[in-house]
Short mmCIF file of C-alpha atoms in Angstrom, two decimals:
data_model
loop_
_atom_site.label_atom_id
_atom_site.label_comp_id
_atom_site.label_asym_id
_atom_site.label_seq_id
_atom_site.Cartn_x
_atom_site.Cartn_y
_atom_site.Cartn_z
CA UNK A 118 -10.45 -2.23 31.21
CA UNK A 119 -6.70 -1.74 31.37
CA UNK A 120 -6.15 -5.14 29.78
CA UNK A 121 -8.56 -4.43 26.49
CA UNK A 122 -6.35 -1.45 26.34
CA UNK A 123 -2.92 -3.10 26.45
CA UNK A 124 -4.31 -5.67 24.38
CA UNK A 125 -5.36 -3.62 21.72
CA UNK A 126 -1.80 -1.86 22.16
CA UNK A 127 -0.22 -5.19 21.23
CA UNK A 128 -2.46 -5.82 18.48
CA UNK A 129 -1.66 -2.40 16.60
CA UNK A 130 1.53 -2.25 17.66
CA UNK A 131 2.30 -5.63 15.84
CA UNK A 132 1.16 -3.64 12.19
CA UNK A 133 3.43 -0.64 12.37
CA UNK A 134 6.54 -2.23 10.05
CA UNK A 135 3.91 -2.87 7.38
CA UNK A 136 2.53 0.78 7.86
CA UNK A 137 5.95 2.20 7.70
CA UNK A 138 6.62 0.86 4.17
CA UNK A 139 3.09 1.45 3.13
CA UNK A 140 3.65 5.29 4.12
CA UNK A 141 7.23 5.32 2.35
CA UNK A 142 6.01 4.20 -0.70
CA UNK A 143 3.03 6.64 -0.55
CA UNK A 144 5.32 9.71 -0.03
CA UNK A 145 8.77 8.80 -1.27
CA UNK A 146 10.42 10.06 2.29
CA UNK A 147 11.57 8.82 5.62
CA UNK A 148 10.99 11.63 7.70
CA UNK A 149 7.12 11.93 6.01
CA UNK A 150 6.89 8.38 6.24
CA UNK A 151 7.73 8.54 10.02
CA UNK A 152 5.42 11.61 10.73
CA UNK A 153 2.40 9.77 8.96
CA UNK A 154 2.60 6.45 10.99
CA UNK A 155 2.85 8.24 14.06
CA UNK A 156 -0.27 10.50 13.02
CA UNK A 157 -1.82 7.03 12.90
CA UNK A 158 -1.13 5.43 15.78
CA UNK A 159 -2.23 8.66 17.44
CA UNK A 160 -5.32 8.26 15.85
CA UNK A 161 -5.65 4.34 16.56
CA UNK A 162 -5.30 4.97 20.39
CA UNK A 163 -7.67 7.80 20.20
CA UNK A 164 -10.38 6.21 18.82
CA UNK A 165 -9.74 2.65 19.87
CA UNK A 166 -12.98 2.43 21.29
CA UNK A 167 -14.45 2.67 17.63
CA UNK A 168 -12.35 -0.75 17.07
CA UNK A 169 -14.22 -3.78 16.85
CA UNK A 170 -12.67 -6.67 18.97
CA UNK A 171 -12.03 -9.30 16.98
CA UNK A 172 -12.25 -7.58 13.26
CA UNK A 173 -9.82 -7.01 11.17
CA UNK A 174 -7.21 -4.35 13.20
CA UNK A 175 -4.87 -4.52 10.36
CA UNK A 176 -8.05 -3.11 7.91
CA UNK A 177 -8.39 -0.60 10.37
CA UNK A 178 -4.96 0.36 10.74
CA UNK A 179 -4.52 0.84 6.99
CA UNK A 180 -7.62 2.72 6.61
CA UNK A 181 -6.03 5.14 9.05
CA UNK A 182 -3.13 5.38 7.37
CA UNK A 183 -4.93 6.10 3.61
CA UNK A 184 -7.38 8.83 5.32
CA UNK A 185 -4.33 10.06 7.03
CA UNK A 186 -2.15 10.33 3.89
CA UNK A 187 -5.14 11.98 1.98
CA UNK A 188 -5.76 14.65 4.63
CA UNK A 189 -1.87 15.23 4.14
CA UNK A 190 -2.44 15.39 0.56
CA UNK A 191 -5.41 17.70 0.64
CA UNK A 192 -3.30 20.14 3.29
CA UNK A 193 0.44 20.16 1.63
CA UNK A 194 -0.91 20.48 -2.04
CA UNK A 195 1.82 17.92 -2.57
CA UNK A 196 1.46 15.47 -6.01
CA UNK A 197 0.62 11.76 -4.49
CA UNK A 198 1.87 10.58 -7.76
CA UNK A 199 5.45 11.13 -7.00
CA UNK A 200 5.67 7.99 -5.11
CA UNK A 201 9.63 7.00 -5.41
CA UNK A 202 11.78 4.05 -4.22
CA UNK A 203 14.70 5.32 -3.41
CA UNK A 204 16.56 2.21 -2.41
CA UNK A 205 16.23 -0.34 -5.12
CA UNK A 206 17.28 -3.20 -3.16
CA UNK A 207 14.28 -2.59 -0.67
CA UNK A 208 11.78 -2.45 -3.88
CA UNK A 209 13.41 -5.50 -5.15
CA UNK A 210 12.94 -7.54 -2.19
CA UNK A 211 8.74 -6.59 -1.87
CA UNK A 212 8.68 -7.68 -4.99
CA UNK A 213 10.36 -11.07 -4.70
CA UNK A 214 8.15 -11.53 -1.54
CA UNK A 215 4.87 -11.20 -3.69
CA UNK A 216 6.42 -12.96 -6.53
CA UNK A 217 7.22 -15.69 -3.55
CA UNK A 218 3.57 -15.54 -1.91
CA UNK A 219 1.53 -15.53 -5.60
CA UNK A 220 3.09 -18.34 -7.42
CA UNK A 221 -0.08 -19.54 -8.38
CA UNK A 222 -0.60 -16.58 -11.08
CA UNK A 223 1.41 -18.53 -14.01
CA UNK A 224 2.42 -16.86 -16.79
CA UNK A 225 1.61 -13.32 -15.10
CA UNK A 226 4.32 -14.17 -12.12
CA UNK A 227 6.80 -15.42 -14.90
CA UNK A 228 6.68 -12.12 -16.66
CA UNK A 229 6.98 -9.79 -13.55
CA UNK A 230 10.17 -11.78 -12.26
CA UNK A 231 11.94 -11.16 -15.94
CA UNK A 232 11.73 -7.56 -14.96
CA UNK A 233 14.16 -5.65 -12.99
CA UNK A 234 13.34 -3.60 -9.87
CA UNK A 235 14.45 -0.26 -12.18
CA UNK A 236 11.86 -1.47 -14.76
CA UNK A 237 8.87 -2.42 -12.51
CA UNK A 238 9.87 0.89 -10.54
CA UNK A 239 9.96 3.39 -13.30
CA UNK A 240 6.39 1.48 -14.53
CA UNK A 241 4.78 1.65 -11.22
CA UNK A 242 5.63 5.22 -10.84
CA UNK A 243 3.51 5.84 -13.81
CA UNK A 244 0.67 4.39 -12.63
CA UNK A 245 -1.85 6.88 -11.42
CA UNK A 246 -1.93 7.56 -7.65
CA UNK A 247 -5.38 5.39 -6.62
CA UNK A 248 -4.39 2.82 -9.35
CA UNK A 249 -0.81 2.62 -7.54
CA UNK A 250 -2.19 2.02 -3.88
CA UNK A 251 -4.75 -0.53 -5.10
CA UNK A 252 -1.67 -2.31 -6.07
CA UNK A 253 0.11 -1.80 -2.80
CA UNK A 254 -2.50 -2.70 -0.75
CA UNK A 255 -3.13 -6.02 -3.13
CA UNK A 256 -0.23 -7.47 -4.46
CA UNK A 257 2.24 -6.53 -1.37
CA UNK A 258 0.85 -5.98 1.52
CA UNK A 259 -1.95 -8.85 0.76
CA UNK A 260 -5.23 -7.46 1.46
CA UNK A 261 -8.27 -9.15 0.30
CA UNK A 262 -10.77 -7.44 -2.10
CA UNK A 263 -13.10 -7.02 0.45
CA UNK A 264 -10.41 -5.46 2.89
CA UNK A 265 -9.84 -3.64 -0.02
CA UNK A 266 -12.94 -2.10 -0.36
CA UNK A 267 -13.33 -0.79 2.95
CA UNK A 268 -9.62 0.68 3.42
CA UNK A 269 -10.45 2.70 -0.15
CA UNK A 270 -14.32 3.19 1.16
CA UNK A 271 -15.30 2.32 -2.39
CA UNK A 272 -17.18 -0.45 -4.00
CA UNK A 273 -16.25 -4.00 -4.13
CA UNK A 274 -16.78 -3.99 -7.87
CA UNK A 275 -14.15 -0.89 -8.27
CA UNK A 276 -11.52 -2.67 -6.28
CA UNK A 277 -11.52 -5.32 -8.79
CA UNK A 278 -11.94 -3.30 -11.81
CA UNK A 279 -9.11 -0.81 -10.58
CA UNK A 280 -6.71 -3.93 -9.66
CA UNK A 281 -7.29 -5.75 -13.11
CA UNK A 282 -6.71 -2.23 -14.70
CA UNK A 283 -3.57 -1.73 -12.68
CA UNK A 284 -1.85 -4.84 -13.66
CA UNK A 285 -2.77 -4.47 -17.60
CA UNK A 286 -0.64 -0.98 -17.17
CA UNK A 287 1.76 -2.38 -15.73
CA UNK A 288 2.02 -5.24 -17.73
CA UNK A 289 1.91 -2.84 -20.91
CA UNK A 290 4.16 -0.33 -19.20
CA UNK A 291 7.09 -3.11 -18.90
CA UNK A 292 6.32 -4.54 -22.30
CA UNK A 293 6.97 -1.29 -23.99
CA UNK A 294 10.08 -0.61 -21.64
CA UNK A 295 11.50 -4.11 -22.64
CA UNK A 296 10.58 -3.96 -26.16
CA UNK A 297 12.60 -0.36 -26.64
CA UNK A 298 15.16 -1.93 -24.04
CA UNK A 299 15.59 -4.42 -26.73
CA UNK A 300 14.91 -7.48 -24.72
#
């Protein structure tokens, strides 16, 4: 038994990074940001025994982490829609990794790498709150639809639906920032 439990230590252990960011960009603070991944690895190690071997721990971990953030939410009346980046270089460099990772989008990638990290920033921020971590969970932390789905506990269908809508704002968003930016 001691093994299955340092084993699954290793295995969650391996996710926290990609937690981290996920829980800055969801509140906008370090300190928050810190308090929430701890909250779920607390959580994780609690209830490992709920963890399927050999299913998706990163899924898991995630789903944690949204349940987690939401319970924050509902407690500290805070706005989730004041997600910030405050360092720009950090923003800049998720979104050259999904640029990097989704080359095969065409014409979509070409217009999101004309865009500076101020402009996709400012557009993001816009976005509503579930539209924003649909995105998150998609586009930079690379999540299939399915994964998706069970992280948000919400239809397959709605995933899609709320991604596709996600990217037209955004796309729209940028459009109408670089058309009054004169570009």
């Amino acid at each position: 038994m001691k093994s299955n439990s340092s084993d699954f230590e290793v295995l969650a252990l391996e996710h926290m990074d990609a937690l981290y960011r996920s829980a800055l960009r969801m509140t906008g603070n370090p300190a928050d940001a810190e308090d929430i991944v701890q909250d779920v690895y607390l959580r994780a190690f609690r209830f490992q025994r709920q963890f399927q071997p050999g299913t998706n721990i990163r899924a898991w971990l995630f789903k944690i982490l949204r349940n987690t953030y939401i319970n924050r939410y509902r407690r500290d009346v805070r706005a989730p829609s004041q997600v910030g980046f405050e360092d720009p270089e950090f923003f800049r460099s998720e979104i050259e990794m999904v640029n990097t990772s989704a080359q095969t989008r065409g014409p979509e990638a070409e217009f999101f790498n004309r865009q500076t990290a101020q402009d996709i920033e400012k557009a993001f921020a816009e976005l509503p709150e579930k539209f924003q971590r649909i995105v998150l969970l998609s586009d930079v932390e690379g999540f299939s639809y399915k994964e998706i789905a069970d992280i948000e506990e919400c239809p397959l269908g709605t995933v899609m639906s709320r991604l596709y809508r996600a990217r037209r704002m955004l796309q729209d968003l940028l459009s109408k920032n670089s058309d009054l930016g004169g570009n």
